[in-house]
Coordinates of C-alpha atoms in Angstrom, one line a residue:
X146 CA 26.1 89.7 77.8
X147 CA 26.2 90.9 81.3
X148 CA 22.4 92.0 82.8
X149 CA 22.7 95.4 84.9
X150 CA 22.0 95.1 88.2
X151 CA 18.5 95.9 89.6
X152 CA 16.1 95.7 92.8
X153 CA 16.6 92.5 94.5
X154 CA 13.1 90.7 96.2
X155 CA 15.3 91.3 99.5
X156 CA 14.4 95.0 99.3
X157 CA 15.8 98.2 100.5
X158 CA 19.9 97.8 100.0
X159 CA 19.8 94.3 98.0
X160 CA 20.8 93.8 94.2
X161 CA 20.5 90.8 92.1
X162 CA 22.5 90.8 88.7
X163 CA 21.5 87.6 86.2
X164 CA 24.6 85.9 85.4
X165 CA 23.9 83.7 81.7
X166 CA 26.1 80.8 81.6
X167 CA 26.7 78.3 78.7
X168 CA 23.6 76.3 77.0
X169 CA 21.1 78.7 78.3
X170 CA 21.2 78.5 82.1
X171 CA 21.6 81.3 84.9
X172 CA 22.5 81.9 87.5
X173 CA 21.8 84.7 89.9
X174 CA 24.4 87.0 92.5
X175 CA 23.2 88.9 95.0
X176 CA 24.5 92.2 96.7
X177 CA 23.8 94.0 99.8
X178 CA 24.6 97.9 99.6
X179 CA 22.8 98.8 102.5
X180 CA 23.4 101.8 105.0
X181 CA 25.4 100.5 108.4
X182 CA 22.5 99.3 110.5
X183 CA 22.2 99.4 114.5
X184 CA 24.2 96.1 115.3
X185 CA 23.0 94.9 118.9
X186 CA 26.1 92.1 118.5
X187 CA 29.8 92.7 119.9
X188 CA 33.1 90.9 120.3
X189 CA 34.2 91.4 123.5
X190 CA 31.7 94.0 125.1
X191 CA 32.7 96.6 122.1
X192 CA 30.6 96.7 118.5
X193 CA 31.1 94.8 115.5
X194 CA 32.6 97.0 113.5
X195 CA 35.9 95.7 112.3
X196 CA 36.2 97.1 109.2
X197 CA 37.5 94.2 107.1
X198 CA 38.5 95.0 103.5
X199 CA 37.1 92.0 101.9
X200 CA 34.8 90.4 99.5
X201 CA 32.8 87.4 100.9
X202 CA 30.6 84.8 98.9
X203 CA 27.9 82.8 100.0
X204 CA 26.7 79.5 98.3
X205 CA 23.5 78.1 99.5
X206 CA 23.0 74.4 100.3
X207 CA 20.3 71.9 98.7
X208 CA 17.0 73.0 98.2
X209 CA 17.6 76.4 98.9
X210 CA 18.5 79.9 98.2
X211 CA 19.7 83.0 99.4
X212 CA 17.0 85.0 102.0
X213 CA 19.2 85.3 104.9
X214 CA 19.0 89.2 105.1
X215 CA 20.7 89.4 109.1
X216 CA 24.0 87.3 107.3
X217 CA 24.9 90.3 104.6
X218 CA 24.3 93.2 107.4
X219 CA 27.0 91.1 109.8
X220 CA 29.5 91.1 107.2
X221 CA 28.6 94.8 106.0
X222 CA 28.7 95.9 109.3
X223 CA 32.0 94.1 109.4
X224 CA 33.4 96.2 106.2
X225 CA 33.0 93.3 104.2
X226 CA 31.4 93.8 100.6
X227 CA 29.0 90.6 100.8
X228 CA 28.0 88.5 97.8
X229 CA 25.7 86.0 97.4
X230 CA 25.0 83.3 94.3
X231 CA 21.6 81.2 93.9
X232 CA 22.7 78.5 91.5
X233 CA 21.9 77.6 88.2
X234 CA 18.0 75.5 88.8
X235 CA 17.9 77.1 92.2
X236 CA 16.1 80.3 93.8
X237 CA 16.0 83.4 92.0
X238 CA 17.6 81.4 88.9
X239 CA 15.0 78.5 88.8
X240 CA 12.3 79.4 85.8
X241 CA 9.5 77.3 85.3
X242 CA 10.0 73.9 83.2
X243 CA 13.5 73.1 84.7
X244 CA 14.3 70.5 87.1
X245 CA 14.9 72.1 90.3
X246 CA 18.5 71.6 91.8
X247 CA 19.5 69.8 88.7
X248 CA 23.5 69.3 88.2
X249 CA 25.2 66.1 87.4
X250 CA 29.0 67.3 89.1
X251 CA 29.6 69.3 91.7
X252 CA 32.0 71.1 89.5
X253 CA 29.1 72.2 86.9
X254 CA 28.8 75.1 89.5
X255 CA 32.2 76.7 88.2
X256 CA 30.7 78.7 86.1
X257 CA 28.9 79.9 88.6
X258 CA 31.1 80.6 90.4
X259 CA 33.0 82.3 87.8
X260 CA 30.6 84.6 86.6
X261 CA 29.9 85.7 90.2
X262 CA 33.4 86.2 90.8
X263 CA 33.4 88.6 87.5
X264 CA 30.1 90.2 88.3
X265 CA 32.0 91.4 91.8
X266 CA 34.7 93.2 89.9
X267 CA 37.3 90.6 90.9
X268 CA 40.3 90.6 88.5
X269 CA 41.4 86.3 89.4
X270 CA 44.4 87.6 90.1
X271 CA 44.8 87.4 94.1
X272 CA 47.7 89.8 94.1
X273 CA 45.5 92.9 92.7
X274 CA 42.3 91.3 94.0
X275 CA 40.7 92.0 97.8
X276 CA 40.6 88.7 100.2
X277 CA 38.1 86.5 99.3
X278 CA 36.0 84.8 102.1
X279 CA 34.4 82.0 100.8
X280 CA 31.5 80.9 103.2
X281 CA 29.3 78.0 102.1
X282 CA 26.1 76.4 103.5
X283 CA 25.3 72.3 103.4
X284 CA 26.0 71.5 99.5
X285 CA 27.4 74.8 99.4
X286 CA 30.1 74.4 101.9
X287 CA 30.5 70.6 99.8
X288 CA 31.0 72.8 96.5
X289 CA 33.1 75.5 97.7
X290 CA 35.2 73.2 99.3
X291 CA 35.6 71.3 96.3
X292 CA 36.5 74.7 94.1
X293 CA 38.9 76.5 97.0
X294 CA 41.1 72.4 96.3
X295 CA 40.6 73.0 92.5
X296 CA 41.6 76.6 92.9
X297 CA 44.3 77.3 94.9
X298 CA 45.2 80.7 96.4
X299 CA 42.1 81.7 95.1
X300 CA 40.2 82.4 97.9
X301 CA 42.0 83.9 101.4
X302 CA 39.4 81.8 104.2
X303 CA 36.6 79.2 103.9
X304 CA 33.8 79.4 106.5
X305 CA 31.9 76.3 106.2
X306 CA 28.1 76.3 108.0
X307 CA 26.9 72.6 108.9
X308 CA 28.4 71.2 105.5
X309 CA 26.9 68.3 103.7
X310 CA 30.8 66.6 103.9
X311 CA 30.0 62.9 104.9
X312 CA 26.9 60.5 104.1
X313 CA 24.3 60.7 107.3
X314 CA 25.3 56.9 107.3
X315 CA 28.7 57.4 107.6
X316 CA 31.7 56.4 105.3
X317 CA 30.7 52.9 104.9
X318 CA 27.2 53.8 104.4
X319 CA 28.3 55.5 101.3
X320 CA 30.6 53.5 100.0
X321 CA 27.9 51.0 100.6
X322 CA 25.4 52.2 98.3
X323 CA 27.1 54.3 96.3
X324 CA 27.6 51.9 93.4
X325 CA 24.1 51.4 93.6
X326 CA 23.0 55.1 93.3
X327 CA 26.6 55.5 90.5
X328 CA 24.0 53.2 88.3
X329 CA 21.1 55.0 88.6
X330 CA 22.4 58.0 87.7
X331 CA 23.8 57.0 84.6
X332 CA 20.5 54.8 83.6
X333 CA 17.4 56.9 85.0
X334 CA 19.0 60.0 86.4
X335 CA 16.2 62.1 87.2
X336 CA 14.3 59.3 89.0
X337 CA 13.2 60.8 91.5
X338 CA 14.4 58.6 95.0
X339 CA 12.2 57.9 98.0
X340 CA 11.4 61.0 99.8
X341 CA 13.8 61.4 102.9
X342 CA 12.8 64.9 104.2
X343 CA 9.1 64.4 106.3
X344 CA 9.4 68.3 106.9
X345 CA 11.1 68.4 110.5
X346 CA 13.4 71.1 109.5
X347 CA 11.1 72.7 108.0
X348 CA 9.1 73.2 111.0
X349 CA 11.7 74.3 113.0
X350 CA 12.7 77.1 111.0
X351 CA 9.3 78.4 109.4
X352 CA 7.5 81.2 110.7
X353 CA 4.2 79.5 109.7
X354 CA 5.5 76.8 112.2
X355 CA 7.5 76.7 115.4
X356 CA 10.0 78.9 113.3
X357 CA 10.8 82.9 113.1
X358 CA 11.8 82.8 108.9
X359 CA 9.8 84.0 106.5
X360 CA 11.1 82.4 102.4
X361 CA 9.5 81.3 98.9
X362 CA 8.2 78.4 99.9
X363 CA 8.4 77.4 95.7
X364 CA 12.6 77.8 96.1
X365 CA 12.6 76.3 99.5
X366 CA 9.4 74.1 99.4
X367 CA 7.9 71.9 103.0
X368 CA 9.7 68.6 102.1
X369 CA 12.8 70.0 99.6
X370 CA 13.6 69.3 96.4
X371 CA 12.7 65.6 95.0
X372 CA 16.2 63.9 95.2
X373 CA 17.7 62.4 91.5
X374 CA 20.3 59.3 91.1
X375 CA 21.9 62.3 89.5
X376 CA 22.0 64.5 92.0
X377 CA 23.0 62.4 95.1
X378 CA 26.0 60.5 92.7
X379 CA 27.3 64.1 92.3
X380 CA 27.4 64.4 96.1
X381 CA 28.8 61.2 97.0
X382 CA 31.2 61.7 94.0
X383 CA 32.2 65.1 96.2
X384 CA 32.3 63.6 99.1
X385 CA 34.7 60.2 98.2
X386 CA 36.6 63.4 96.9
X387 CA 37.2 65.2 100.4
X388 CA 37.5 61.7 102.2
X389 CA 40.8 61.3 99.4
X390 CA 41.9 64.3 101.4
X391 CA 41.9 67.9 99.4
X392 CA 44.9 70.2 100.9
X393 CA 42.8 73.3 100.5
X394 CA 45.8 75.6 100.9
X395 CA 44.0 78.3 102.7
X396 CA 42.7 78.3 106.8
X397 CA 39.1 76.5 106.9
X398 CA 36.4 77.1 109.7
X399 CA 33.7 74.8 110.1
X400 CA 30.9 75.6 112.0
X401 CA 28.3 72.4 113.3
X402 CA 26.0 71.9 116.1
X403 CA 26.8 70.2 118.9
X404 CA 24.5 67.0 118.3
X405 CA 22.2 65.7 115.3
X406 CA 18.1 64.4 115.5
X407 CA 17.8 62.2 112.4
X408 CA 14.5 60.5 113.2
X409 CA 11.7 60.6 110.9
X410 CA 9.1 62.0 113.6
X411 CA 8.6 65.3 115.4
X412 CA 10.5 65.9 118.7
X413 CA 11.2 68.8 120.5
X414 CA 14.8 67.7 120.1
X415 CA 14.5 69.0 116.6
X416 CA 14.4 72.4 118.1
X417 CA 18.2 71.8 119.5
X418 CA 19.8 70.0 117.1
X419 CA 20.8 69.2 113.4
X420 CA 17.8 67.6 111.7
X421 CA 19.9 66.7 108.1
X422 CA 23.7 65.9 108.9
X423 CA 25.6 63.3 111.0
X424 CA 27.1 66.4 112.6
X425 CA 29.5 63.9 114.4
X426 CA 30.8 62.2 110.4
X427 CA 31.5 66.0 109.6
X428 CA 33.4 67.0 112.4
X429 CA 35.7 64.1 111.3
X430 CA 35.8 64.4 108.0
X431 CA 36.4 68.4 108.0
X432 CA 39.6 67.5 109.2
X433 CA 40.3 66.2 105.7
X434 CA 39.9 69.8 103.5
X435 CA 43.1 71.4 104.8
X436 CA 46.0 71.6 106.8
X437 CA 45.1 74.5 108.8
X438 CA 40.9 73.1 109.8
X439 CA 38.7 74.8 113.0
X440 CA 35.8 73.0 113.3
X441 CA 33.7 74.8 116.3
X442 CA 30.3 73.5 118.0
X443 CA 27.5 75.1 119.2
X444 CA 25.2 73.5 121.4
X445 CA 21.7 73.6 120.2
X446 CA 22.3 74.9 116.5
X447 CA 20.3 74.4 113.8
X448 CA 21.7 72.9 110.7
X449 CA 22.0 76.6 109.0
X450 CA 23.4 77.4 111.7
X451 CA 22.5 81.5 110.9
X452 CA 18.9 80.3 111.2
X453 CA 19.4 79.3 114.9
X454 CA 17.9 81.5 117.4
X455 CA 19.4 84.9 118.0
X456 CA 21.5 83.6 120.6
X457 CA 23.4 81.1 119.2
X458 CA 23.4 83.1 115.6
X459 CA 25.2 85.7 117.9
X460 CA 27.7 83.2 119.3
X461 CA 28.5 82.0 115.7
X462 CA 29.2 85.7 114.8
X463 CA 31.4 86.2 117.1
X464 CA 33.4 83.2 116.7
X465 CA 33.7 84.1 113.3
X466 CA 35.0 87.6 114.1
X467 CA 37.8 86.1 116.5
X468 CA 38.8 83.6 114.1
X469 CA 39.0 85.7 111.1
X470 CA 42.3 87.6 112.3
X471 CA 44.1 84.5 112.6
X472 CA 43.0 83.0 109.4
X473 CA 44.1 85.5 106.6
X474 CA 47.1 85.9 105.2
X475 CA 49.6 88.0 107.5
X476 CA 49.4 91.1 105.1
X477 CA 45.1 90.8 105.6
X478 CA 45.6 90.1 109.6
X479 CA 47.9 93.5 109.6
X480 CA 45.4 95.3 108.2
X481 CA 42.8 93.4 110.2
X482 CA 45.1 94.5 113.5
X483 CA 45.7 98.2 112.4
X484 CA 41.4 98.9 111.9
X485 CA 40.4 96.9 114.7
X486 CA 42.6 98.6 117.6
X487 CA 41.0 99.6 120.7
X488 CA 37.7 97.6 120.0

């Protein structure tokens, strides 16, 4: 039974709608129906105001949930009608007793991703639908990548923020140990692994630390989510996946920082850097999802790289706006041509 939709913890302009999936789970989509806000960002001296008839959907990474409030008024103020989905065990859908960020294959999110597709009014059929931006974070960007191979023509772009698409180690370093972790999973699955996170991002992103975000600190706690054997096979199961190669049939843009800080003590450098990927691995293996593949860098980004500071979130905005054009289909960039003129 679908839930109406009702006051979202965003506030003023945000919705949530509970999506129930199979054997008792949810899932949770998000909408932003705000008034056009004053928009200090432009693309090329002149507003962002482009106008774009399309629906976007954002899938948050690991540990995580949607709270990125300045990310829906960019694409509203764009046109866009923005969506967002907190997985099943996850944010808004994670109820006391469950295992937080529990899923055993990547693909478990379908329905998910189904029912959030259904709960925007899409039809499935791309002919009758709008364009669907699909815009992923971390595991997100991992799982949408994964659905836009498995369901082609789907979706009209994929914009991919820092995502999880090679092992911090490397290829080898997964292929390494990914027997090792394969066993686990099937034998104590919800073992929970050493801890790998000492809180470095955490502090660079945190308004109670050197930060500027405030967020539920129970859906996006200090240190993440305890990591399963279950968990991490699913991602390295994903992963050996895009490595294979996955001819996603639509244009991708990937979006990294310019250089990582993987050390487990506090630097400064944290403050200018990715503190969770190999962004270097992903750059190189992004070149695997799809024919057409931009990967752009931005010096000093954080790994969400909307949670960078205002500068460089501006700079990823715009590169998104100039790349959108060229990405949709040529029926989306005429329309894209015809609203834009004389910005």
């Amino acid at each position: 039974m679908t839930q109406p939709w009702k006051s979202d913890i965003l506030g003023e302009g945000f919705e949530q709608q509970t999506l129930n999936l199979d054997g008792g789970a949810v899932a949770t989509v998000v909408r932003y129906l705000g008034a056009e806000p004053e928009w200090p960002w432009t693309l090329g001296g002149a507003p962002v105001n482009t106008g774009i008839d399309a629906d976007v959907l954002y899938v948050h990474g690991w540990s995580d949930y949607f709270f990125q409030r300045h990310v829906a008024e960019f694409w509203h103020r764009a046109g866009a009608r923005f969506y967002a989905l907190d997985l099943h065990n996850y944010g808004r859908s994670l109820s006391p007793g469950m295992v937080p960020g529990l899923v055993t294959n990547l693909a478990d999110y379908d329905a998910d991703i189904a029912a959030a597709l259904s709960a925007m009014g899409r039809s499935g059929d791309p002919g009758r639908d709008r364009p669907l931006i699909l815009l992923g974070h971390s595991t997100g960007g991992l799982t949408l990548s994964l659905w836009a191979a498995r369901h082609p023509r789907m979706a009209s772009a994929l914009i991919l923020n820092s995502p999880w698409l090679e092992f911090q180690a490397t290829e080898l370093g997964r292929r390494a140990i990914a027997p090792l972790v394969g066993l686990h999973a099937r034998l104590h699955p919800l073992a929970p692994l050493p801890p790998v996170d000492p809180g470095i991002y955490t502090r660079a992103v945190s308004a109670t630390l050197d930060g500027e975000w405030d967020y539920n600190l129970e859906w996006r706690p200090d240190r993440g989510f305890p990591v399963t054997p279950a968990f991490l096979d699913a991602v390295f199961r994903g992963q050996a996946t895009v490595a294979a190669g996955l001819g996603i049939e639509v244009p991708v843009l990937v979006l990294l920082s310019d250089k990582s800080y993987l050390q487990p003590k506090w630097s400064a450098d944290a403050l200018t850097a990715d503190v969770a990927l190999n962004v270097d691995a992903v750059a190189h293996r992004s070149l695997s999802l799809a024919d057409t593949v931009t990967v752009s860098r931005l010096p000093n980004a954080f790994h969400d790289i909307f949670l960078s500071p205002e500068p460089i979130r501006r700079q990823a905005f715009e590169r998104i706006g100039r790349w959108l054009p060229m990405a949709l289909q040529p029926s989306d960039a005429e329309v894209w041509e015809a609203r834009t003129a004389g910005l």
